[in-house]
Short mmCIF file of C-alpha atoms in Angstrom, two decimals:
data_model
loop_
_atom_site.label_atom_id
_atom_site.label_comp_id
_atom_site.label_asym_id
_atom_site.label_seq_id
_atom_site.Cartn_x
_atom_site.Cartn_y
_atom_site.Cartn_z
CA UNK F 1225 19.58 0.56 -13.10
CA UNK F 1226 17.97 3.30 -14.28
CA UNK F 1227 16.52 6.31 -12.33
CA UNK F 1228 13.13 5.66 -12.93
CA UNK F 1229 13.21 2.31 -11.97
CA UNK F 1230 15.47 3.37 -9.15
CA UNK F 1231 12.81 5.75 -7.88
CA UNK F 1232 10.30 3.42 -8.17
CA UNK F 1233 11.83 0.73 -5.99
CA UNK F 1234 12.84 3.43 -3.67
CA UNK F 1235 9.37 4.61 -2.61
CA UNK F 1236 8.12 0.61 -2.92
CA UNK F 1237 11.20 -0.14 -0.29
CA UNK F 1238 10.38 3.37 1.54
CA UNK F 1239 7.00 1.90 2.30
CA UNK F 1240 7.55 -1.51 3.24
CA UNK F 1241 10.54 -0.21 5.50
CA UNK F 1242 7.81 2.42 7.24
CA UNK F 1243 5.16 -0.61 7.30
CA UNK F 1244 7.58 -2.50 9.33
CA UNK F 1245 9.51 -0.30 11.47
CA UNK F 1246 7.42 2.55 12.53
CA UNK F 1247 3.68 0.72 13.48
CA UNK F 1248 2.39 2.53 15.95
CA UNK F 1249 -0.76 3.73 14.21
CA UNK F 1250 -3.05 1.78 11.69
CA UNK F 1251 -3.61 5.27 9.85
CA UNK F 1252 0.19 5.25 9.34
CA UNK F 1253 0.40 1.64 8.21
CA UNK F 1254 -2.52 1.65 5.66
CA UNK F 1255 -0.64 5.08 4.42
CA UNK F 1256 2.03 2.85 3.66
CA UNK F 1257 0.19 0.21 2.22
CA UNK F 1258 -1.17 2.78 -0.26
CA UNK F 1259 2.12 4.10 -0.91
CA UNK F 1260 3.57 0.56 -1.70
CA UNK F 1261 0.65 0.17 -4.07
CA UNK F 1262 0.75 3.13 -5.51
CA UNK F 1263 4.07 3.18 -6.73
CA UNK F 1264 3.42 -0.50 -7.86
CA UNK F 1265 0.61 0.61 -10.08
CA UNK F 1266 2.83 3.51 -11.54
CA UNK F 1267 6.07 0.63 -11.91
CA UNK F 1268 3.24 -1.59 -13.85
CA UNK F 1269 1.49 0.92 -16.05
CA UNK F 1270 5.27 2.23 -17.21
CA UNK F 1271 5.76 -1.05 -18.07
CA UNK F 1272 2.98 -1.99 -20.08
CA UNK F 1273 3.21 1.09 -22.04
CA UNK F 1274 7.33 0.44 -22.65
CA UNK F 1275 6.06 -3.04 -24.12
CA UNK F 1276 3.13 -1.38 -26.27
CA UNK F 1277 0.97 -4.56 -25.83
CA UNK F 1278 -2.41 -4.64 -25.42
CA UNK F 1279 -2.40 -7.69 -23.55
CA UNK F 1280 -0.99 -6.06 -20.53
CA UNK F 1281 -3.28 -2.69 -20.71
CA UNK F 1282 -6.12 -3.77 -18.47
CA UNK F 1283 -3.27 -5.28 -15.36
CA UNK F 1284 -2.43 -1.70 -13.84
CA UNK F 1285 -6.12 -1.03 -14.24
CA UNK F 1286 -7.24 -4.49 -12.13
CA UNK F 1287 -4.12 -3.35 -9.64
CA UNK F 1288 -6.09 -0.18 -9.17
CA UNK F 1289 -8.80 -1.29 -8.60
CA UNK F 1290 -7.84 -3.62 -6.09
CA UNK F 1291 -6.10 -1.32 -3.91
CA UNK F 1292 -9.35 0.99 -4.21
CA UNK F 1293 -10.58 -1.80 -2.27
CA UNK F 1294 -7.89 -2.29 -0.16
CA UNK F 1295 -8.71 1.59 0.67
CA UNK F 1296 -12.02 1.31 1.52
CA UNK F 1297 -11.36 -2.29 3.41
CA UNK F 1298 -8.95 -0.53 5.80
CA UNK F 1299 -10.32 2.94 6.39
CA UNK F 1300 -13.65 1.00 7.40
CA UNK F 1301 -11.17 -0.91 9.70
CA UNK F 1302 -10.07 2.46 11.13
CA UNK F 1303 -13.03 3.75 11.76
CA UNK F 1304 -14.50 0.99 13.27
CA UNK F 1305 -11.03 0.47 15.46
CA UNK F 1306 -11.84 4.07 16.71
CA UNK F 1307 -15.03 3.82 17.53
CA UNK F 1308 -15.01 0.70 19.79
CA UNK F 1309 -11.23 1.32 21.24
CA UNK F 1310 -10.99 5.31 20.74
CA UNK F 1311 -8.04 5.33 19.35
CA UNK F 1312 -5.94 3.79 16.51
CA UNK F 1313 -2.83 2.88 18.21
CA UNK F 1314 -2.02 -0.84 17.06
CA UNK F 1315 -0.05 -1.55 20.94
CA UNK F 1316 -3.64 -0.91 22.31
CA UNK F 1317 -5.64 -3.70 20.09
CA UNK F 1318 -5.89 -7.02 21.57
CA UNK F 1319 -6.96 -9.67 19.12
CA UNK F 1320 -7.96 -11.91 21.67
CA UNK F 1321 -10.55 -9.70 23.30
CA UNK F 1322 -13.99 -8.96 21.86
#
């Protein structure tokens, strides 16, 4: 394995370990959401660029892209989460209640 692929899965594994284990704020799980994309956009676009083919030039583009939206998706979550609960802890969302 070599280190760059070794860092990349790292900080991919970094984030989905923080997503899981340490939820007690949506703020700190969309960070690691982004984090987990970001490094997958970074893993992608190294890869297209090791194959030099144009065919897979436009995926980390589309991948960034989508987790732009993914961004904007969840901070509009947040804010609205804050506004009707006043705060952002995940333990204090019911699903159930309106």
């Amino acid at each position: 394995m070599t280190p760059v692929h070794f860092s990349f899965t790292s900080a991919f594994m970094l984030g989905l370990m923080g997503l899981a284990f340490h939820r007690t704020h949506l703020l700190s799980a969309l960070l690691c959401l982004e984090g987990m994309m970001l490094s997958l956009f970074i893993a992608l676009a190294l890869w297209a660029m090791q194959f030099e083919s144009t065919l897979f030039s436009a995926a980390p583009m589309l991948l960034l892209a989508f987790s732009a939206c993914e961004a904007s998706a969840g901070l509009a979550l947040l804010v609205a989460t804050a506004r009707t609960h006043g705060t952002d802890r995940l333990q204090n969302l019911n699903l159930l209640q309106c």
